[in-house]
Tab-separated table of C-alpha atoms in Angstrom:
chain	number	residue	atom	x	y	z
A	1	UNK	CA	14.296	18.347	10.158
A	2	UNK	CA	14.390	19.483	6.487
A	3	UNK	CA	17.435	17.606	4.568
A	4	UNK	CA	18.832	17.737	1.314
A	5	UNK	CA	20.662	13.899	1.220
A	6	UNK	CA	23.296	14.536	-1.517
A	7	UNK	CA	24.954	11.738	-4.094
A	8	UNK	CA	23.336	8.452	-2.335
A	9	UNK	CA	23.018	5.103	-4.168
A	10	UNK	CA	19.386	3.767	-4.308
A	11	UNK	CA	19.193	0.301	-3.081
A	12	UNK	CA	15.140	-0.374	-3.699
A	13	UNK	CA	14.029	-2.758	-6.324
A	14	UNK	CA	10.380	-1.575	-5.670
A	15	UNK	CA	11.997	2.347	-6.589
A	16	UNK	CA	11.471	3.652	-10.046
A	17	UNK	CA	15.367	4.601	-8.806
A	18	UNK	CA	16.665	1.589	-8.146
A	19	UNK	CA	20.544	1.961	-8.859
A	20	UNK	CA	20.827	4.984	-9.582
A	21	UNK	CA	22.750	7.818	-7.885
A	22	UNK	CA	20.879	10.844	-7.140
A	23	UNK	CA	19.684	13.546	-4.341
A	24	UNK	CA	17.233	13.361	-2.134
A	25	UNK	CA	14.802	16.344	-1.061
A	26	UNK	CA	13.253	15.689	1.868
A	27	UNK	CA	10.493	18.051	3.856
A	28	UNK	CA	8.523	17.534	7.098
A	29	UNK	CA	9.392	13.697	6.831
A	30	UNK	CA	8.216	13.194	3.393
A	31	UNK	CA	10.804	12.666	0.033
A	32	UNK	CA	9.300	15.732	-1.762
A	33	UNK	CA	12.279	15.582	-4.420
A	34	UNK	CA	14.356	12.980	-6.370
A	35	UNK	CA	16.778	14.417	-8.753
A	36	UNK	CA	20.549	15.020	-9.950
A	37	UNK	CA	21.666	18.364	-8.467
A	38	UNK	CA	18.797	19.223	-6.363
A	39	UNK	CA	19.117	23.220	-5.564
A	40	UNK	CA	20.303	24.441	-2.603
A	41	UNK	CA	17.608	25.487	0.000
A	42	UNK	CA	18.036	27.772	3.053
A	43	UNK	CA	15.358	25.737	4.451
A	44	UNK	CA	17.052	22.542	4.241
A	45	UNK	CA	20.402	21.194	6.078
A	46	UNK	CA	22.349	18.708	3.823
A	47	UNK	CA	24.143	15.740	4.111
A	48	UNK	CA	27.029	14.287	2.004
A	49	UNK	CA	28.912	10.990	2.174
A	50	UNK	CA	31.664	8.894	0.207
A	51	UNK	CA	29.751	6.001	-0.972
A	52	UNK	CA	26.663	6.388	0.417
A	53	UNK	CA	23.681	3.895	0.007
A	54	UNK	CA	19.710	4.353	1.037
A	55	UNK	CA	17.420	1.618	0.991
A	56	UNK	CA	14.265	1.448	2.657
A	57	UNK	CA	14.473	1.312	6.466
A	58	UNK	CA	15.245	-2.040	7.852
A	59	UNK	CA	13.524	-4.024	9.962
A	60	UNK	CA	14.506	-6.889	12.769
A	61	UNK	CA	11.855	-9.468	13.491
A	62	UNK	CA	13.562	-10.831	16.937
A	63	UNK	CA	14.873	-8.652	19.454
A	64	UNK	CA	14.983	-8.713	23.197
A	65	UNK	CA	15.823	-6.467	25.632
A	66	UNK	CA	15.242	-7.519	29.364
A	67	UNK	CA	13.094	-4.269	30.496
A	68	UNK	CA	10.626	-4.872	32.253
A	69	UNK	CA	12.355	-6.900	34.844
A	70	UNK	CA	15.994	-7.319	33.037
A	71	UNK	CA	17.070	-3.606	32.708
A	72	UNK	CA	20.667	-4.936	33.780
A	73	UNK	CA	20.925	-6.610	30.349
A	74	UNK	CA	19.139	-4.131	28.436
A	75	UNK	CA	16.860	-1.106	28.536
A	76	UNK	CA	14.369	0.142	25.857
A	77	UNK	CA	15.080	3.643	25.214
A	78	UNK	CA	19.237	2.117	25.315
A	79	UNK	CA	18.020	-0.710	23.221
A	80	UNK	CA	16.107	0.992	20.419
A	81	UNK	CA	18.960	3.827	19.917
A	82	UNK	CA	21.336	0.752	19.788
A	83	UNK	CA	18.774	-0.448	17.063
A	84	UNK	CA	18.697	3.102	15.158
A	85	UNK	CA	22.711	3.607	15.134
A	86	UNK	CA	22.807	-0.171	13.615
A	87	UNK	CA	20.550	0.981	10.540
A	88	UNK	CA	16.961	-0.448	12.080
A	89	UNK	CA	14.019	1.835	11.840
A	90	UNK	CA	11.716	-0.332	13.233
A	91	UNK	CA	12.000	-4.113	15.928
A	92	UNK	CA	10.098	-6.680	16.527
A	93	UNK	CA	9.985	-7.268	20.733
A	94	UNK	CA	10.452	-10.573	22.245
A	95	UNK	CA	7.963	-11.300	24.895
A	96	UNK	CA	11.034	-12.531	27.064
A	97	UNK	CA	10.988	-9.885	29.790
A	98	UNK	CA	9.502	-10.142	33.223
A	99	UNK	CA	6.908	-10.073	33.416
A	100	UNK	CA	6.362	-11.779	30.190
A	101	UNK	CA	4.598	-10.050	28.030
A	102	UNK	CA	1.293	-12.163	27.710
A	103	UNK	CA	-1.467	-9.268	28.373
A	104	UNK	CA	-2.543	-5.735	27.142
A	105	UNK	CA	-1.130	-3.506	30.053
A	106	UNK	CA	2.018	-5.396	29.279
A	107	UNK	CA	1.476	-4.253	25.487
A	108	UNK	CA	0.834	-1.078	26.382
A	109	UNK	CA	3.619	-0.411	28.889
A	110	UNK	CA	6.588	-1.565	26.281
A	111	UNK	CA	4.990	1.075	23.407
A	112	UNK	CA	4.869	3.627	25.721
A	113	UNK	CA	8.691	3.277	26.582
A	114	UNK	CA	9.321	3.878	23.152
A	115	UNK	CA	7.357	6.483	22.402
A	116	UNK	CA	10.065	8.884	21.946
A	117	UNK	CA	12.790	7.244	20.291
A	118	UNK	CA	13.594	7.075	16.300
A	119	UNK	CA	13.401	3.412	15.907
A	120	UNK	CA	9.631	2.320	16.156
A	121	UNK	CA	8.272	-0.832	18.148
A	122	UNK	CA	6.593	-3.505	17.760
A	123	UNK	CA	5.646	-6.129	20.294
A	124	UNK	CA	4.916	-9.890	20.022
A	125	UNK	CA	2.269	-11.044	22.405
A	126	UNK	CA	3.096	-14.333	24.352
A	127	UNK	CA	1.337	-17.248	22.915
A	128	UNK	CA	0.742	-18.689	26.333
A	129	UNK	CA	0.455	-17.591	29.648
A	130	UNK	CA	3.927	-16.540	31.361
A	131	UNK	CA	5.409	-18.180	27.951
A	132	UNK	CA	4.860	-21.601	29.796
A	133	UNK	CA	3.077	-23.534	27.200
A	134	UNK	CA	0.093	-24.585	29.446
A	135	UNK	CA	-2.937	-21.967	28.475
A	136	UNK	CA	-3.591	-19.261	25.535
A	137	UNK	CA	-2.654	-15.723	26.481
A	138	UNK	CA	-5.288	-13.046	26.017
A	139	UNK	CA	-4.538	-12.453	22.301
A	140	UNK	CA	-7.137	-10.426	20.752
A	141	UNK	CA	-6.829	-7.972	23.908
A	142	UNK	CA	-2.942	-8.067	23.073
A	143	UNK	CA	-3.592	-7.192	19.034
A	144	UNK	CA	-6.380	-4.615	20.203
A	145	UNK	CA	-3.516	-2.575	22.588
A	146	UNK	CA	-1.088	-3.171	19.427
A	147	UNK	CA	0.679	-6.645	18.941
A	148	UNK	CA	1.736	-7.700	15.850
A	149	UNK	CA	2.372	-11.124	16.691
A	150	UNK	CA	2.104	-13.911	19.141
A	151	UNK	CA	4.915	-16.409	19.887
A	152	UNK	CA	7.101	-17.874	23.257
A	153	UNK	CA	10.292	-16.490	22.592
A	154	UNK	CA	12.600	-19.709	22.218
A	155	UNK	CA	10.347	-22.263	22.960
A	156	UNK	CA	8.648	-25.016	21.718
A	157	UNK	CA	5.159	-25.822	22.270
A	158	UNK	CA	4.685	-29.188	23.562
A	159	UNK	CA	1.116	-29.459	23.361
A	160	UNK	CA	0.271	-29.534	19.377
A	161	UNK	CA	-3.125	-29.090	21.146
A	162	UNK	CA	-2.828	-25.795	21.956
A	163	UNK	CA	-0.972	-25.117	19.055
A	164	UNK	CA	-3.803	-26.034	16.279
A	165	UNK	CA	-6.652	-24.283	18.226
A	166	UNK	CA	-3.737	-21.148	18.426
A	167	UNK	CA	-4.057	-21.182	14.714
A	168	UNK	CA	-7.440	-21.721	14.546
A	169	UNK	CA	-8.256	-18.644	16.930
A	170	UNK	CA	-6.238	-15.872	15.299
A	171	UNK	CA	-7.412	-16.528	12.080
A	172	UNK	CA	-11.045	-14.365	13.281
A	173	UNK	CA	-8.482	-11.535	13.690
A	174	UNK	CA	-5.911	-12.316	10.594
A	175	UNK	CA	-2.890	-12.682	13.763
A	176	UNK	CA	0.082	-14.214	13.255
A	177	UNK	CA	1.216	-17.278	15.107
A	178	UNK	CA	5.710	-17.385	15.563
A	179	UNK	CA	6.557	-21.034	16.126
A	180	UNK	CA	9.835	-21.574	17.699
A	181	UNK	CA	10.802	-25.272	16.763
A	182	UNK	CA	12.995	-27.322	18.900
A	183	UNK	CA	12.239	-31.034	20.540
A	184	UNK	CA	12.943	-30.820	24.124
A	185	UNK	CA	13.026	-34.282	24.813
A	186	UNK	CA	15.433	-35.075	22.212
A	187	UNK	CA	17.172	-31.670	23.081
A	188	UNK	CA	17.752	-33.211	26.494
A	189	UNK	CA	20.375	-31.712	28.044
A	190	UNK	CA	22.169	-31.019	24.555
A	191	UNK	CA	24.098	-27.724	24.537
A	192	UNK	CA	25.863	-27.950	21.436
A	193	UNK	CA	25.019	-29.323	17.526
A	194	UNK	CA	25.368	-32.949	17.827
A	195	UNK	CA	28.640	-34.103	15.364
A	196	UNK	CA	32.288	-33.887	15.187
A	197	UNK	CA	33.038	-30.837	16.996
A	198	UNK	CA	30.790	-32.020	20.470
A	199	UNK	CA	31.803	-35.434	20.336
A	200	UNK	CA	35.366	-34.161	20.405
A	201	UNK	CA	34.839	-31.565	22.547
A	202	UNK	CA	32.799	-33.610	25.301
A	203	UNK	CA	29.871	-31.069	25.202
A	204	UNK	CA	25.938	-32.730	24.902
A	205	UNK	CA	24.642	-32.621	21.467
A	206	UNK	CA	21.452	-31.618	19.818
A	207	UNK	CA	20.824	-33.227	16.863
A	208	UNK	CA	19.180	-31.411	13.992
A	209	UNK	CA	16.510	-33.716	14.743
A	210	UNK	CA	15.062	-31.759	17.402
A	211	UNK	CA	14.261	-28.717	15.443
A	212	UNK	CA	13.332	-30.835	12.144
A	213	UNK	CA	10.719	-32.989	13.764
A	214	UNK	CA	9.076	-30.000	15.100
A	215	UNK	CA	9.341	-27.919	11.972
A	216	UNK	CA	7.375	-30.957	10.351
A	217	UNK	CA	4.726	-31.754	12.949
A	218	UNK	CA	4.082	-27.272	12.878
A	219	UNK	CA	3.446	-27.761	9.187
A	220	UNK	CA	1.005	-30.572	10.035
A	221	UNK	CA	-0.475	-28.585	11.950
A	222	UNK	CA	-0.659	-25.737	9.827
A	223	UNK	CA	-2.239	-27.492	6.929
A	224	UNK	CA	-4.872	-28.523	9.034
A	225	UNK	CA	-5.773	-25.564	10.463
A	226	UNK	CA	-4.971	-22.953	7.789
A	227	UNK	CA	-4.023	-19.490	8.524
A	228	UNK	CA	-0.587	-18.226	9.147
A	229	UNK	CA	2.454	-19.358	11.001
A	230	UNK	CA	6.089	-17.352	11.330
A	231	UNK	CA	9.089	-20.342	12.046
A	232	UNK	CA	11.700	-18.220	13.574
A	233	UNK	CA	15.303	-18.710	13.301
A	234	UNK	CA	15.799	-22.484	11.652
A	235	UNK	CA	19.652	-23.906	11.434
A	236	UNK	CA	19.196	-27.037	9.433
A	237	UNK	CA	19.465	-27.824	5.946
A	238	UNK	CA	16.454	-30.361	6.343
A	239	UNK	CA	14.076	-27.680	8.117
A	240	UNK	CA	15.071	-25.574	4.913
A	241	UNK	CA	14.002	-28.516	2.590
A	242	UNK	CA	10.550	-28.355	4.977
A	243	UNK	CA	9.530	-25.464	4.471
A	244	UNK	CA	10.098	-25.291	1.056
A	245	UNK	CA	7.652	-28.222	-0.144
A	246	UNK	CA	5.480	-26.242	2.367
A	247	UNK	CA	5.015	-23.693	0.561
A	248	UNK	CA	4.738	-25.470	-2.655
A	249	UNK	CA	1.887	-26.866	-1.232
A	250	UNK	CA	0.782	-23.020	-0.560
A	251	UNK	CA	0.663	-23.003	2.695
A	252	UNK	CA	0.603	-19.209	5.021
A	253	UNK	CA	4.513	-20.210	5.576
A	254	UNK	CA	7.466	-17.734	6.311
A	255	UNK	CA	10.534	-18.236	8.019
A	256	UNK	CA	13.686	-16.732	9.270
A	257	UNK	CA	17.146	-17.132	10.055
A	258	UNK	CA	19.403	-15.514	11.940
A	259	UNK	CA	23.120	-13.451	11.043
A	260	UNK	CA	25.245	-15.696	13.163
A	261	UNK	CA	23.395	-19.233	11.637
A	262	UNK	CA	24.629	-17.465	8.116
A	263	UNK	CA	28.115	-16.545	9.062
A	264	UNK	CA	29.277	-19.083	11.471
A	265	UNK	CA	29.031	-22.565	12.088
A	266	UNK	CA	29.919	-25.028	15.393
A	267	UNK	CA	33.748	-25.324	14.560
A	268	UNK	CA	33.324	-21.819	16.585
A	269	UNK	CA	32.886	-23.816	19.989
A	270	UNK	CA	36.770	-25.193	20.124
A	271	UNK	CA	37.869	-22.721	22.616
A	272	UNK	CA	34.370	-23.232	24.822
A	273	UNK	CA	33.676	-19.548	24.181
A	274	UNK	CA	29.844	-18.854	26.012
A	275	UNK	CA	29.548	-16.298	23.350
A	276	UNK	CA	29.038	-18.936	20.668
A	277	UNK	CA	26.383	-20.418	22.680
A	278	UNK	CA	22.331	-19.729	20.681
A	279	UNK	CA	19.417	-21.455	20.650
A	280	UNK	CA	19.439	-22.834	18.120
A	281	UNK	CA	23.104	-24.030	18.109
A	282	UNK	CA	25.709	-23.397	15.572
A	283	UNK	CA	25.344	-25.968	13.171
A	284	UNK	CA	27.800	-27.623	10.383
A	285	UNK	CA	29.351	-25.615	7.667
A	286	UNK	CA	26.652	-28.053	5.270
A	287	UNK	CA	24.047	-26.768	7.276
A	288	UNK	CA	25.209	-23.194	6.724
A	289	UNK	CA	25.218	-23.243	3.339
A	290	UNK	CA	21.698	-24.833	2.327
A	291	UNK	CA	20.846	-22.108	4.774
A	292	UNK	CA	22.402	-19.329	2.874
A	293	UNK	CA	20.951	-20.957	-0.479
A	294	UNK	CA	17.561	-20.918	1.437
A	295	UNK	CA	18.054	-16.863	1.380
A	296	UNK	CA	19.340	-16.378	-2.234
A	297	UNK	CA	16.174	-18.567	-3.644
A	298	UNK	CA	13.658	-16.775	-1.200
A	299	UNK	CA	12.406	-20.079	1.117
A	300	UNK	CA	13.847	-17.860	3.836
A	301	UNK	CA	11.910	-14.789	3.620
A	302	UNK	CA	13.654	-12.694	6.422
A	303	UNK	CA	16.929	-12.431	8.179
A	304	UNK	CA	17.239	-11.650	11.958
A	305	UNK	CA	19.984	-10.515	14.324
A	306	UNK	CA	18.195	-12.387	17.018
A	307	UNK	CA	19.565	-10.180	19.472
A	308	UNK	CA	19.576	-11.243	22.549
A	309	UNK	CA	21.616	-9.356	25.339
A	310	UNK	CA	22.588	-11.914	28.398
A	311	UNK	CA	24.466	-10.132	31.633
A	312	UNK	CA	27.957	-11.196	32.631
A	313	UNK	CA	26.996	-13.334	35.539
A	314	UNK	CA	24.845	-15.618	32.766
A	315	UNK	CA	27.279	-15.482	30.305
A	316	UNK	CA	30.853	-15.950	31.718
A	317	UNK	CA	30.893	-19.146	33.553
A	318	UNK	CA	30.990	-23.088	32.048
A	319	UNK	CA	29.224	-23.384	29.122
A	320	UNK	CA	27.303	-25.907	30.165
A	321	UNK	CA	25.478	-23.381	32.483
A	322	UNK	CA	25.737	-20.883	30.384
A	323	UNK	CA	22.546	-18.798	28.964
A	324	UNK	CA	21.759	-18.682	25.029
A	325	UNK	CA	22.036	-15.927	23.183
A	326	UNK	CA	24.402	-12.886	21.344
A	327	UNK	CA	23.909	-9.385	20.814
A	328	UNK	CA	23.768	-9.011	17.080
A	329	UNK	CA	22.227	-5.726	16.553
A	330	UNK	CA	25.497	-3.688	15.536
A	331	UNK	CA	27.187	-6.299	13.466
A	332	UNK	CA	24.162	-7.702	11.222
A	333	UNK	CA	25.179	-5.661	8.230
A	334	UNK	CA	28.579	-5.595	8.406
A	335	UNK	CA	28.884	-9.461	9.024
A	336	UNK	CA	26.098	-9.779	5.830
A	337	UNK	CA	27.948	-8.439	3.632
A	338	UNK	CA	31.145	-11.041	3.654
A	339	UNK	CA	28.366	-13.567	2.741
A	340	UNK	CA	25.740	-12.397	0.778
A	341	UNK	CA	25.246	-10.299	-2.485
A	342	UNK	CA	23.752	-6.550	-1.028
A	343	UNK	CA	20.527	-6.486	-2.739
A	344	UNK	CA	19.319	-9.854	-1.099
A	345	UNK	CA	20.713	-8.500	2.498
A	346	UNK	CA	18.504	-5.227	1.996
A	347	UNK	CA	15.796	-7.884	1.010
A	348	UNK	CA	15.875	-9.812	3.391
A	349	UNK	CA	16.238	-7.152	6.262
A	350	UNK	CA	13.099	-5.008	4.958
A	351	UNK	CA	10.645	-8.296	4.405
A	352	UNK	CA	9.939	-8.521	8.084
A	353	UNK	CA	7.790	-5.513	7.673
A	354	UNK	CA	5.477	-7.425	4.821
A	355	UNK	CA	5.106	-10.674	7.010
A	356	UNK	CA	4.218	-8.313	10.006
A	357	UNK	CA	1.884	-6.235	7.951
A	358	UNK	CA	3.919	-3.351	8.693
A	359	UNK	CA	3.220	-0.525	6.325
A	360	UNK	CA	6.458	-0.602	4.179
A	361	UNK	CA	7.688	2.580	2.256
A	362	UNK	CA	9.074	2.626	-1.072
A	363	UNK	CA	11.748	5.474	-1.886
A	364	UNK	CA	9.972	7.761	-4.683
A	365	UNK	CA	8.631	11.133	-4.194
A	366	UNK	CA	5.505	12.213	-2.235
A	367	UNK	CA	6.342	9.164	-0.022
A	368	UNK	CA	7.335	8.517	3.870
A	369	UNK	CA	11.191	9.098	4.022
A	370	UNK	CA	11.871	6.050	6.279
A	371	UNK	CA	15.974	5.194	5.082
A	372	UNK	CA	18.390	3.078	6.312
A	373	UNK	CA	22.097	5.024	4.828
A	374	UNK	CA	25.450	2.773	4.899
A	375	UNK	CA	28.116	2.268	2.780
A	376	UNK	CA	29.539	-1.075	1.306
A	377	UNK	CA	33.371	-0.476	0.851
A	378	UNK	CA	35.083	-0.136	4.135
A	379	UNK	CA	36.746	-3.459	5.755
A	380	UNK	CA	37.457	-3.817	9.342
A	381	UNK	CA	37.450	-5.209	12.519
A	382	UNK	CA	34.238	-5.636	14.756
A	383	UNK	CA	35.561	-4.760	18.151
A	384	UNK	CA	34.494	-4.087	21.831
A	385	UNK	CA	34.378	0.051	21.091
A	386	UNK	CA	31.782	-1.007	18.129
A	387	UNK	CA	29.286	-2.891	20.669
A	388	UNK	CA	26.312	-0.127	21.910
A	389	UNK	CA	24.861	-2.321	24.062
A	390	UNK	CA	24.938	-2.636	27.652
A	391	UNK	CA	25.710	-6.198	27.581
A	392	UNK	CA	28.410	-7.233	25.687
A	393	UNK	CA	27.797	-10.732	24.607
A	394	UNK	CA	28.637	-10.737	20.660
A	395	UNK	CA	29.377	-13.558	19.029
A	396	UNK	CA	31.095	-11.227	16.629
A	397	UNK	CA	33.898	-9.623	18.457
A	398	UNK	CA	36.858	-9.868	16.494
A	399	UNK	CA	34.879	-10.651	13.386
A	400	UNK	CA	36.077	-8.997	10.200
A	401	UNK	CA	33.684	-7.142	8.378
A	402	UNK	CA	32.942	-5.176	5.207
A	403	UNK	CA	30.346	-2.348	4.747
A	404	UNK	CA	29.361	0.099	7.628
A	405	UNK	CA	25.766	1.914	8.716
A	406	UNK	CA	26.015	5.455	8.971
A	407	UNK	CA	22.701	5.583	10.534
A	408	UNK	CA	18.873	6.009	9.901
A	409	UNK	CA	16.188	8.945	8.519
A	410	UNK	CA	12.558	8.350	10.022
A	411	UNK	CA	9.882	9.820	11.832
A	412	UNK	CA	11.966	13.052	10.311
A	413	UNK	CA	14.860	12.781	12.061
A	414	UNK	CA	18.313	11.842	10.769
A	415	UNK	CA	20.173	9.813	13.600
A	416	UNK	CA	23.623	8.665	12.944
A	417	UNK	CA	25.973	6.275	13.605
């Protein structure tokens, strides 16, 4: 479609526009005019909001779904118009289905599933075979068919082994290697962060220990081997501190953390609500904030919903049995914006496309119109009408929020909240 976006607040430090309120001509996909009081056209259909923003699409680098194998929990054509209406043009795609994804037909089979919907995406490889941490997956057959990255979705490999010649391998192919950090041993049968609120509670900690020692021995690793490793999600104010000498030493490092490690911390657990239950685990409200520091001076490069649908049957029973995991598509922004300053949130939701090697679109003329639109004023209540999902496992229900997506432009289509 042909659209004339009227009165919309540039949010793109990259954009000779940046900050500025202006229209938005747009033709066969591609912004062919940036102006104040852009004509009318009889070729173009126009849009109009109170306190509208655009920023470059955004992107989410950790998202399951369940299809193949897990269509209960979540389809793909479902899953990516849950991603579109929530402001994402483009996903990442956990390897977590089943079959794993750990081979090109597997590849293949997810991109053609979302061949027709607005939100593009991309699939991580598995690292290993069946994600179990005993032999490499076919990875250069996985890039070839269109893998962006290869990692076991939320779990540690216990074999640095395997690991270092990992790194070693991709680097003929410049791949990316994700590196989910957690100590199983020391995880044990932990189910909650190990402090006050456990020990009180009666739950089985995990100390921050597990992920830290991990995080370090990764970086080890890394330094020998050189090339480039992703650390996905982090929670603790020492794996923070990590990876920020890491890259003072200049190594290939980027991280990321995820929306509910920024908003909420373990004091969440007190009425043994599964919903609260991730991998990693809430941590401390000291935790929390070196994390949120970690965002506003850039040693986290990206933030994630880590979304993560779990059915009913996984989800409502003790929460010692319980699965990991919340939806967080639909409130990422909203829950954002009662903690961080909107520039850094548009940031840090469009650098997952420059780790990725994504091709990224700046919003100036003659370029890809590929637009995230929301608005920044509105406060209210994230409730069980507001989840798109099919599962309904947010850790946010009942959170307050401030800010709301009205929806997405790309691929020349204008899909709305």
């Amino acid at each position: 479609m042909n659209l004339i976006i009227r009165k919309a607040t540039i949010i793109d430090p990259q954009s000779p526009f940046h900050n500025q309120t202006i229209d938005l001509k747009i033709t066969e996909g591609v912004i062919e005019k940036i102006g104040v009081s852009i004509p009318k056209s009889d070729t173009h259909q126009e849009f109009q909001q109170d306190g509208l923003h655009l920023s470059q699409g955004w992107f989410d680098t950790s998202v399951s779904f369940g299809e193949p194998g897990f269509e209960d929990r979540e389809t793909i054509a479902n899953g990516l118009d849950v991603a579109a209406r929530s402001g994402f043009t483009g996903i990442a795609l956990q390897p977590n289905s089943y079959p794993i994804i750990d081979n090109q037909s597997q590849v293949h089979f997810v991109k053609q599933k979302a061949i027709n919907s607005s939100t593009e995406l991309f699939p991580i490889g598995a690292l290993t075979k069946g994600s179990e941490g005993k032999d490499m997956a076919e990875l250069f057959d996985m890039k070839n068919a269109g893998a962006i990255a290869f990692g076991d979705y939320g779990k540690s490999l216990t074999n640095a082994n395997l690991l270092k010649i990992g790194l070693q391998y991709v680097q003929d192919f410049d791949g990316l290697v994700i590196a989910f950090c957690q100590d199983e041993t020391i995880k044990g049968n932990g189910v909650a962060n190990e402090g006050i609120v456990s020990t009180r509670l009666g739950l089985k900690g995990i100390p921050n220990l597990a992920e830290e020692l991990i995080v370090a021995r990764n970086l080890f690793l890394l330094e020998y081997t050189g090339g480039k490793m992703h650390i996905p999600t982090i929670s603790t104010a020492k794996s923070v501190a990590l990876i920020k000498e890491a890259k003072k030493k200049g190594l290939q490092v980027t991280c990321s953390v995820s929306v509910h490690h920024l908003v909420m911390t373990d004091e969440k657990l007190e009425g043994f609500d599964t919903r609260y239950k991730v991998s990693p685990p809430l941590r401390t409200d000291n935790d929390r904030q070196s994390l949120i520091a970690g965002v506003i001076d850039n040693t986290i490069d990206c933030i994630t919903s880590d979304h993560n649908p779990i059915d009913i049957e996984n989800k409502k029973m003790e929460f010692d049995l319980a699965k990991n995991g919340t939806i967080g598509l639909e409130s990422s922004f909203g829950a954002l914006t009662t903690v961080l300053p909107l520039e850094k949130i548009v940031e840090k939701l469009t650098f997952g496309k420059n780790i990725l090697n994504i091709e990224s679109e700046i919003i100036n003329e003659n370029k890809k119109a590929n637009l995230t639109l929301f608005q920044i004023t509105s406060n209210w209540t994230f409730k069980k009408e507001n989840m798109l999902s099919k599962s309904k496992n947010s850790a946010f229900l009942g959170h307050e929020m401030k800010g709301k997506v009205i929806g997405i432009f790309t691929k020349g289509k204008l899909v709305l909240s």
